[in-house]
Short mmCIF file of C-alpha atoms in Angstrom, two decimals:
data_model
loop_
_atom_site.label_atom_id
_atom_site.label_comp_id
_atom_site.label_asym_id
_atom_site.label_seq_id
_atom_site.Cartn_x
_atom_site.Cartn_y
_atom_site.Cartn_z
CA MET X 1359 2.54 -44.55 -1.70
CA THR X 1360 1.92 -41.30 -3.61
CA LYS X 1361 3.16 -38.33 -1.63
CA HIS X 1362 0.53 -35.78 -0.62
CA ILE X 1363 1.51 -32.11 -0.67
CA LEU X 1364 -0.43 -29.25 0.92
CA ILE X 1365 -0.21 -25.81 -0.70
CA SER X 1366 -1.41 -22.69 1.09
CA GLY X 1367 -2.65 -20.04 -1.35
CA ALA X 1368 -4.80 -20.18 -4.49
CA SER X 1369 -3.67 -17.09 -6.38
CA VAL X 1370 -0.91 -17.75 -8.95
CA ALA X 1371 1.98 -19.59 -7.28
CA GLY X 1372 -0.21 -22.20 -5.56
CA PRO X 1373 -2.27 -23.39 -8.55
CA ALA X 1374 0.82 -23.26 -10.80
CA LEU X 1375 2.63 -25.55 -8.36
CA ALA X 1376 -0.44 -27.82 -8.17
CA TRP X 1377 -0.37 -28.19 -11.96
CA TRP X 1378 3.26 -29.24 -12.01
CA LEU X 1379 2.95 -31.52 -8.99
CA HIS X 1380 0.09 -33.40 -10.62
CA HIS X 1381 2.17 -33.51 -13.79
CA HIS X 1382 4.82 -35.36 -11.76
CA GLY X 1383 2.40 -37.73 -10.07
CA PHE X 1384 1.86 -36.14 -6.63
CA ARG X 1385 -1.42 -35.70 -4.76
CA THR X 1386 -2.16 -32.04 -4.08
CA THR X 1387 -4.44 -30.08 -1.80
CA VAL X 1388 -4.70 -26.27 -1.94
CA VAL X 1389 -6.11 -24.37 1.03
CA GLU X 1390 -7.22 -20.76 0.51
CA ARG X 1391 -8.44 -18.34 3.17
CA ALA X 1392 -10.76 -16.49 0.79
CA PRO X 1393 -14.23 -18.05 0.43
CA SER X 1394 -13.80 -18.40 -3.33
CA LEU X 1395 -11.30 -17.72 -6.08
CA ARG X 1396 -10.29 -14.05 -5.96
CA GLU X 1397 -11.16 -12.48 -9.29
CA GLY X 1398 -9.98 -9.13 -10.67
CA GLY X 1399 -6.81 -7.58 -9.34
CA TYR X 1400 -4.13 -5.50 -11.00
CA LYS X 1401 -2.21 -6.22 -14.21
CA VAL X 1402 0.91 -8.37 -13.99
CA ASP X 1403 3.69 -9.26 -16.41
CA ILE X 1404 4.82 -12.70 -17.54
CA ARG X 1405 8.34 -12.45 -18.94
CA GLY X 1406 11.31 -14.47 -20.06
CA VAL X 1407 11.57 -17.98 -18.64
CA ALA X 1408 8.10 -17.66 -17.08
CA VAL X 1409 6.67 -17.50 -20.61
CA ASP X 1410 8.42 -20.79 -21.34
CA VAL X 1411 6.91 -22.31 -18.17
CA VAL X 1412 3.41 -21.33 -19.28
CA ARG X 1413 4.16 -22.67 -22.76
CA ARG X 1414 5.23 -26.03 -21.28
CA MET X 1415 1.93 -26.13 -19.40
CA GLY X 1416 0.07 -25.75 -22.68
CA LEU X 1417 -1.60 -22.57 -21.39
CA LEU X 1418 0.19 -19.86 -23.35
CA GLU X 1419 -2.58 -19.52 -25.93
CA GLN X 1420 -5.15 -18.99 -23.16
CA VAL X 1421 -2.92 -16.45 -21.43
CA HIS X 1422 -2.39 -14.48 -24.63
CA ALA X 1423 -6.14 -14.56 -25.32
CA ALA X 1424 -6.76 -13.04 -21.88
CA SER X 1425 -4.01 -10.41 -22.14
CA THR X 1426 -4.71 -6.80 -21.22
CA ASP X 1427 -4.05 -5.86 -24.86
CA MET X 1428 -2.96 -2.40 -23.76
CA ARG X 1429 -2.26 0.08 -26.55
CA GLY X 1430 -0.13 2.54 -24.63
CA ALA X 1431 0.22 5.08 -21.85
CA ALA X 1432 0.26 8.83 -21.48
CA PHE X 1433 1.64 11.14 -18.81
CA VAL X 1434 -0.77 13.97 -18.05
CA ASN X 1435 -0.39 17.30 -16.25
CA LYS X 1436 -2.78 18.71 -13.65
CA ARG X 1437 -5.06 20.03 -16.41
CA GLY X 1438 -5.30 16.53 -17.93
CA LYS X 1439 -3.24 17.42 -21.00
CA GLU X 1440 -1.10 14.59 -22.37
CA VAL X 1441 2.55 15.67 -22.18
CA ALA X 1442 4.21 12.40 -23.26
CA THR X 1443 3.05 9.06 -24.66
CA LEU X 1444 4.53 5.60 -25.20
CA ASP X 1445 3.25 2.44 -26.87
CA ALA X 1446 2.43 -0.43 -24.52
CA ASP X 1447 5.40 -2.71 -25.26
CA THR X 1448 7.90 0.13 -24.85
CA PHE X 1449 6.19 1.34 -21.68
CA GLY X 1450 6.21 -2.17 -20.22
CA PHE X 1451 9.66 -3.17 -21.57
CA ARG X 1452 8.10 -6.29 -23.07
CA HIS X 1453 9.85 -8.40 -25.68
CA GLY X 1454 8.90 -11.38 -27.83
CA ASP X 1455 6.16 -13.46 -26.18
CA ASP X 1456 6.24 -11.46 -22.93
CA THR X 1457 2.67 -10.62 -22.01
CA GLU X 1458 0.55 -8.74 -19.49
CA ILE X 1459 -2.60 -10.10 -17.86
CA LEU X 1460 -4.85 -9.27 -14.92
CA ARG X 1461 -3.84 -11.28 -11.87
CA GLY X 1462 -7.37 -12.59 -11.45
CA ASP X 1463 -7.55 -13.76 -15.06
CA LEU X 1464 -4.30 -15.68 -14.67
CA ALA X 1465 -5.51 -17.18 -11.38
CA ARG X 1466 -8.71 -18.33 -13.10
CA ILE X 1467 -6.79 -19.98 -15.96
CA LEU X 1468 -4.56 -21.85 -13.50
CA TYR X 1469 -7.49 -22.84 -11.30
CA ASP X 1470 -9.50 -24.17 -14.23
CA ALA X 1471 -6.47 -26.16 -15.37
CA THR X 1472 -6.10 -27.84 -11.95
CA ARG X 1473 -9.56 -28.04 -10.36
CA SER X 1474 -10.32 -31.52 -11.71
CA ASP X 1475 -7.21 -33.13 -10.21
CA THR X 1476 -6.49 -30.92 -7.18
CA GLU X 1477 -8.43 -30.72 -3.92
CA TYR X 1478 -9.30 -27.07 -3.18
CA LEU X 1479 -10.34 -26.01 0.33
CA PHE X 1480 -11.74 -22.46 0.24
CA GLY X 1481 -12.59 -20.47 3.35
CA ASP X 1482 -9.99 -22.16 5.54
CA TRP X 1483 -6.38 -21.67 6.56
CA ILE X 1484 -3.49 -23.33 8.38
CA THR X 1485 -3.22 -22.66 12.13
CA GLY X 1486 -0.51 -25.09 13.16
CA LEU X 1487 2.35 -27.20 11.81
CA ASP X 1488 3.66 -30.16 13.80
CA GLU X 1489 6.49 -31.95 12.04
CA ARG X 1490 6.80 -35.68 12.70
CA PRO X 1491 9.06 -38.42 11.30
CA ASP X 1492 6.42 -39.47 8.76
CA GLY X 1493 5.18 -36.02 7.71
CA VAL X 1494 3.62 -32.78 8.93
CA GLU X 1495 0.48 -32.77 11.07
CA VAL X 1496 -1.47 -29.69 9.99
CA THR X 1497 -4.27 -28.05 11.92
CA PHE X 1498 -6.79 -25.77 10.23
CA ALA X 1499 -9.07 -22.96 11.38
CA HIS X 1500 -12.15 -24.98 10.42
CA GLY X 1501 -11.23 -28.39 9.00
CA ALA X 1502 -10.03 -31.45 10.88
CA PRO X 1503 -6.25 -31.99 11.33
CA ARG X 1504 -4.53 -33.85 8.47
CA ARG X 1505 -1.08 -35.22 7.72
CA PHE X 1506 0.93 -34.24 4.61
CA ASP X 1507 4.35 -35.16 3.30
CA LEU X 1508 5.21 -31.51 2.58
CA VAL X 1509 3.64 -28.09 3.19
CA VAL X 1510 4.26 -25.23 0.76
CA GLY X 1511 3.51 -21.63 1.68
CA ALA X 1512 2.41 -19.93 -1.53
CA ASP X 1513 0.25 -17.48 0.39
CA GLY X 1514 1.81 -14.17 -0.58
CA LEU X 1515 3.55 -11.28 1.10
CA HIS X 1516 1.73 -11.76 4.42
CA SER X 1517 2.23 -15.53 4.44
CA GLY X 1518 0.69 -17.38 7.37
CA VAL X 1519 2.87 -20.42 6.67
CA ARG X 1520 6.00 -18.27 6.83
CA ALA X 1521 4.88 -16.82 10.17
CA LEU X 1522 4.32 -20.29 11.61
CA ALA X 1523 7.56 -21.81 10.33
CA PHE X 1524 10.00 -18.87 10.26
CA GLY X 1525 8.70 -16.25 12.68
CA PRO X 1526 7.37 -12.69 12.40
CA GLU X 1527 7.01 -11.02 9.01
CA GLU X 1528 9.04 -8.04 10.16
CA ASP X 1529 12.12 -10.27 10.47
CA HIS X 1530 12.13 -10.84 6.71
CA LEU X 1531 10.87 -7.49 5.40
CA ARG X 1532 13.03 -5.18 3.29
CA ARG X 1533 11.22 -1.83 3.24
CA PHE X 1534 11.43 0.85 0.56
CA ASP X 1535 9.41 3.44 2.51
CA ALA X 1536 6.73 3.42 -0.17
CA TYR X 1537 3.13 2.23 -0.44
CA ILE X 1538 0.68 1.28 -3.17
CA SER X 1539 -3.10 1.16 -3.28
CA ILE X 1540 -5.14 -0.29 -6.18
CA SER X 1541 -8.89 -0.52 -6.64
CA THR X 1542 -11.56 -0.69 -9.33
CA VAL X 1543 -13.14 2.64 -10.31
CA PRO X 1544 -15.62 3.76 -12.98
CA ASN X 1545 -14.02 4.38 -16.36
CA ARG X 1546 -14.75 8.12 -16.24
CA PHE X 1547 -11.91 8.80 -18.68
CA GLU X 1548 -13.43 6.39 -21.26
CA LEU X 1549 -10.07 4.68 -21.56
CA ASP X 1550 -9.76 1.95 -24.18
CA ARG X 1551 -6.77 -0.25 -23.32
CA TRP X 1552 -4.98 2.91 -22.29
CA GLU X 1553 -3.18 4.13 -19.17
CA LEU X 1554 -2.85 7.62 -17.70
CA LEU X 1555 -0.09 8.60 -15.27
CA HIS X 1556 0.02 11.78 -13.22
CA SER X 1557 2.86 12.91 -10.96
CA ALA X 1558 0.63 14.54 -8.37
CA ALA X 1559 3.38 15.90 -6.11
CA PRO X 1560 6.90 14.90 -5.09
CA GLY X 1561 6.66 11.36 -3.78
CA LYS X 1562 3.11 10.83 -5.10
CA MET X 1563 2.04 9.18 -8.36
CA VAL X 1564 -1.41 8.22 -9.64
CA ASN X 1565 -2.14 5.94 -12.58
CA VAL X 1566 -5.46 4.87 -14.09
CA TYR X 1567 -5.95 2.21 -16.76
CA SER X 1568 -8.62 0.15 -18.46
CA THR X 1569 -7.78 -3.20 -20.04
CA ALA X 1570 -9.33 -5.26 -22.82
CA ARG X 1571 -12.84 -6.60 -22.09
CA ALA X 1572 -13.17 -4.32 -19.03
CA ALA X 1573 -16.02 -1.85 -18.65
CA ASP X 1574 -14.40 -0.24 -15.59
CA ALA X 1575 -10.89 0.93 -14.77
CA LYS X 1576 -8.21 0.47 -12.12
CA ALA X 1577 -6.74 3.33 -10.13
CA ALA X 1578 -3.39 3.04 -8.38
CA PHE X 1579 -2.00 5.47 -5.82
CA TRP X 1580 1.73 5.26 -5.14
CA PHE X 1581 3.42 7.33 -2.42
CA THR X 1582 6.54 7.40 -0.31
CA ALA X 1583 6.40 7.62 3.47
CA PRO X 1584 8.30 6.33 6.50
CA PRO X 1585 6.91 3.12 8.00
CA LEU X 1586 3.22 3.58 8.77
CA THR X 1587 1.26 1.93 11.56
CA TYR X 1588 -2.17 0.62 10.56
CA ASP X 1589 -4.45 -2.37 10.99
CA ARG X 1590 -4.02 -4.65 7.97
CA ARG X 1591 -7.57 -5.98 8.45
CA ASP X 1592 -9.20 -2.52 8.70
CA VAL X 1593 -9.84 -1.60 5.06
CA ASP X 1594 -11.78 1.59 5.84
CA SER X 1595 -8.90 3.06 7.82
CA GLN X 1596 -6.48 2.19 5.01
CA LYS X 1597 -8.73 3.98 2.51
CA GLU X 1598 -8.68 7.09 4.69
CA LEU X 1599 -4.92 6.83 5.05
CA VAL X 1600 -4.55 6.96 1.24
CA ALA X 1601 -7.15 9.73 0.93
CA ASP X 1602 -5.30 11.85 3.52
CA ARG X 1603 -2.02 11.47 1.62
CA PHE X 1604 -3.58 12.74 -1.63
CA ALA X 1605 -5.97 15.31 -0.16
CA GLY X 1606 -5.98 18.72 -1.84
CA LEU X 1607 -4.23 17.60 -5.00
CA GLY X 1608 -5.46 18.45 -8.49
CA TRP X 1609 -6.30 16.72 -11.76
CA GLN X 1610 -9.06 14.12 -11.20
CA ILE X 1611 -7.65 12.93 -7.88
CA PRO X 1612 -10.63 13.97 -5.69
CA ALA X 1613 -13.05 11.97 -7.89
CA LEU X 1614 -10.69 8.98 -7.96
CA LEU X 1615 -10.41 9.05 -4.17
CA GLU X 1616 -14.20 9.02 -3.84
CA ALA X 1617 -14.39 6.04 -6.19
CA MET X 1618 -11.64 4.32 -4.19
CA ARG X 1619 -13.67 4.76 -1.00
CA ALA X 1620 -16.61 2.96 -2.65
CA ALA X 1621 -14.54 0.13 -4.13
CA ASP X 1622 -15.07 -3.40 -2.80
CA ASP X 1623 -11.72 -4.71 -4.09
CA PHE X 1624 -9.43 -2.20 -2.36
CA TYR X 1625 -5.79 -3.32 -2.04
CA PHE X 1626 -3.14 -1.58 0.07
CA ASP X 1627 0.36 -2.70 0.98
CA PRO X 1628 3.88 -1.44 1.48
CA VAL X 1629 6.19 -1.61 -1.50
CA CYS X 1630 8.65 -4.05 0.02
CA GLN X 1631 10.50 -7.30 -0.45
CA ILE X 1632 10.77 -10.55 1.47
CA VAL X 1633 14.42 -11.47 1.91
CA MET X 1634 15.32 -14.70 3.70
CA ASP X 1635 18.49 -16.73 4.28
CA ARG X 1636 16.52 -19.90 3.56
CA TRP X 1637 13.06 -20.71 2.25
CA SER X 1638 12.78 -24.19 3.74
CA THR X 1639 12.80 -25.80 7.15
CA GLY X 1640 12.14 -29.49 7.60
CA ARG X 1641 9.07 -30.41 5.55
CA VAL X 1642 7.94 -26.80 5.02
CA THR X 1643 9.00 -24.56 2.14
CA LEU X 1644 7.98 -21.24 0.61
CA LEU X 1645 7.13 -20.28 -2.96
CA GLY X 1646 6.68 -16.94 -4.72
CA ASP X 1647 5.97 -13.79 -2.71
CA ALA X 1648 5.82 -15.79 0.53
CA GLY X 1649 9.53 -16.53 0.28
CA TYR X 1650 10.97 -13.97 -2.11
CA CYS X 1651 8.54 -11.17 -2.94
CA PRO X 1652 10.41 -8.79 -5.28
CA SER X 1653 7.83 -5.97 -4.73
CA PRO X 1654 5.42 -4.51 -7.30
CA ALA X 1655 8.16 -2.08 -8.34
CA SER X 1656 10.14 -4.91 -9.93
CA GLY X 1657 7.23 -6.17 -12.04
CA GLN X 1658 8.64 -9.70 -11.62
CA GLY X 1659 6.58 -11.28 -8.84
CA THR X 1660 4.37 -13.34 -11.14
CA SER X 1661 7.30 -14.56 -13.22
CA LEU X 1662 9.20 -15.63 -10.10
CA ALA X 1663 6.13 -17.51 -8.86
CA LEU X 1664 5.63 -19.37 -12.15
CA ALA X 1665 9.31 -20.26 -12.53
CA GLY X 1666 9.59 -21.25 -8.86
CA ALA X 1667 6.59 -23.58 -9.17
CA TYR X 1668 8.21 -25.32 -12.13
CA VAL X 1669 11.57 -25.76 -10.38
CA LEU X 1670 10.15 -26.84 -7.02
CA ALA X 1671 7.88 -29.49 -8.53
CA GLY X 1672 10.61 -30.76 -10.82
CA GLU X 1673 13.13 -31.11 -8.00
CA LEU X 1674 10.57 -32.88 -5.80
CA ALA X 1675 9.96 -35.36 -8.60
CA SER X 1676 13.69 -35.89 -9.21
CA ASP X 1677 14.77 -36.53 -5.61
CA PHE X 1678 12.24 -35.79 -2.88
CA SER X 1679 14.77 -36.03 -0.04
CA GLN X 1680 17.15 -33.46 -1.58
CA ALA X 1681 14.60 -31.35 -3.44
CA LEU X 1682 14.36 -28.33 -1.15
CA PRO X 1683 18.08 -27.39 -1.06
CA ARG X 1684 18.28 -28.00 -4.82
CA TYR X 1685 15.23 -25.79 -5.37
CA GLU X 1686 16.83 -23.00 -3.37
CA ALA X 1687 20.20 -23.37 -5.10
CA ALA X 1688 18.57 -23.15 -8.54
CA MET X 1689 16.25 -20.24 -7.74
CA ARG X 1690 18.27 -17.96 -5.48
CA PRO X 1691 20.49 -16.28 -8.13
CA PHE X 1692 17.39 -15.75 -10.29
CA VAL X 1693 15.47 -14.26 -7.36
CA GLU X 1694 18.29 -11.95 -6.32
CA LYS X 1695 18.77 -10.64 -9.85
CA ASN X 1696 15.07 -9.84 -10.14
CA GLN X 1697 14.82 -8.31 -6.68
CA ALA X 1698 17.69 -5.99 -7.61
CA LEU X 1699 15.46 -4.33 -10.21
CA ALA X 1700 13.06 -2.87 -7.67
CA LYS X 1701 15.01 -0.02 -6.09
CA THR X 1702 15.99 1.55 -9.41
CA ALA X 1703 12.51 1.08 -10.86
CA LEU X 1704 10.86 2.72 -7.84
CA ARG X 1705 12.75 5.96 -8.42
CA GLY X 1706 11.12 6.21 -11.84
CA ILE X 1707 7.67 5.17 -10.63
CA ILE X 1708 7.47 7.73 -7.80
CA PRO X 1709 9.57 10.82 -8.65
CA GLN X 1710 10.83 12.51 -5.48
CA SER X 1711 11.05 16.01 -6.96
CA ARG X 1712 9.20 18.09 -9.51
CA ALA X 1713 12.46 18.52 -11.41
CA PHE X 1714 12.92 14.77 -11.79
CA ALA X 1715 9.27 14.31 -12.81
CA TRP X 1716 9.67 17.04 -15.45
CA PHE X 1717 12.91 15.55 -16.74
CA ASN X 1718 11.38 12.07 -16.88
CA THR X 1719 8.35 13.11 -18.94
CA ARG X 1720 10.49 15.37 -21.13
CA MET X 1721 12.76 12.44 -22.02
CA ILE X 1722 9.73 10.27 -22.83
CA LYS X 1723 8.30 13.03 -25.02
CA LEU X 1724 11.57 13.41 -26.91
CA MET X 1725 12.26 9.68 -27.17
CA PRO X 1726 10.74 9.20 -30.66
CA HIS X 1727 12.97 11.98 -32.00
CA LEU X 1728 16.25 11.04 -30.34
CA PRO X 1729 19.08 9.78 -32.55
CA GLY X 1730 19.80 6.16 -31.69
CA ARG X 1731 16.35 5.78 -30.10
CA ASN X 1732 16.34 1.99 -30.42
CA ARG X 1733 19.77 1.73 -28.84
CA VAL X 1734 18.68 3.87 -25.89
CA LEU X 1735 15.54 1.77 -25.40
CA GLU X 1736 17.55 -1.44 -25.59
CA GLN X 1737 19.91 -0.17 -22.87
CA MET X 1738 16.93 0.68 -20.67
CA ALA X 1739 15.28 -2.70 -21.22
CA ARG X 1740 18.41 -4.84 -20.93
CA PRO X 1741 18.49 -5.19 -17.10
CA ILE X 1742 14.85 -6.36 -17.05
CA ARG X 1743 15.36 -8.74 -19.97
CA GLU X 1744 18.52 -10.23 -18.48
CA ALA X 1745 16.87 -10.71 -15.07
CA ALA X 1746 13.76 -12.29 -16.61
CA ASN X 1747 15.88 -14.86 -18.43
CA ALA X 1748 18.49 -15.52 -15.71
CA LEU X 1749 17.37 -19.10 -15.09
CA GLU X 1750 17.96 -22.19 -17.18
CA LEU X 1751 14.94 -24.46 -17.04
CA LYS X 1752 15.81 -28.12 -16.65
CA ASP X 1753 13.78 -30.73 -18.50
CA TYR X 1754 12.13 -32.70 -15.70
CA ALA X 1755 10.54 -35.94 -16.88
CA ALA X 1756 6.77 -36.22 -16.37
CA THR X 1757 5.39 -39.15 -14.40
CA SER X 1758 1.65 -38.48 -14.56
CA ALA X 1759 -0.20 -40.64 -17.06
CA ASP X 1760 -2.54 -37.90 -18.22
CA ARG X 1761 0.02 -35.16 -18.87
CA GLY X 1762 2.22 -34.76 -21.90
CA PRO X 1763 6.00 -34.29 -21.91
CA SER X 1764 7.39 -31.33 -19.99
CA SER X 1765 9.23 -29.82 -22.93
#
């Protein structure tokens, strides 16, 4: 009998796993708490082996067509004057076929590629997991209980599956004492595939960008702070928390804060990682941010999700009974290498002193004129490039009649 796998989460990791599971002949159901596919979102990178995963799915052309197509970025002072600029690939440390895409656009591509052969349950979520000898009995907030052969939590940083199977989120959280907020705002700067960054004060950074095919812009507020207490479901209070942190600062920050207050896609979270001794227990396992979030500072969350989906599905197809330990053994060194990027990157994203912010922008301004510029850039990019490629993709044989070969 064909094994039936339940996936919680319909952002990137979940639909990517659904694609590969169908490729290997499994039945898949994806349950998503949101009432519909979540569009929009911030820009994310697809690097290294993750590019190869997308290529093997036959979706790389679509992903490239939907890329942000950013031209570059500029650091601005409080008067709005550009003090340093970089082209997009240098700014993003991208190489070869590495690409950048809005999270919502990638989610839509993956959803469209799986919707005809995957059962999607929107507006519902898992409330209980009861493991039995023949599978997992799953209860839902709205739907009737059902039995599955395996449950995969691909439901992000605040994973409900992880809470049910492994305990409180706080037990697995590695904090960096930093926070990020992102929302859609009017494109008052008339940006055309361009990004502006402003070091507003020590420990506070603002960036605004507009991507290809977008009439509006995204504004991100980054700041450092000790652990904050707030209601994760109370969006209005989170907006005021961000506004209080940036109150009284110059440049265009007051106008951006007002636009943030009016945004209906407001996102706010700590900059943190999920670090666990194991990602699986019995017939439950975790994928992507749910099990090994590297934090937005690393820029590698999407790539880990795509690569993890490929490995997990392939191992399940190779030997279902031993798949979960083999999945963890294959992915853990890759995850740890990519998580290690975050702490160093965060120091550059949110300068903790005016002197460091000045030095950082001064180096960027001088970069085009430095002797050995390419060598310096290569040294800066090498840790990201090595981490993004620190996984050898096995060639798992396909078993689904309507999919092509996996390589």
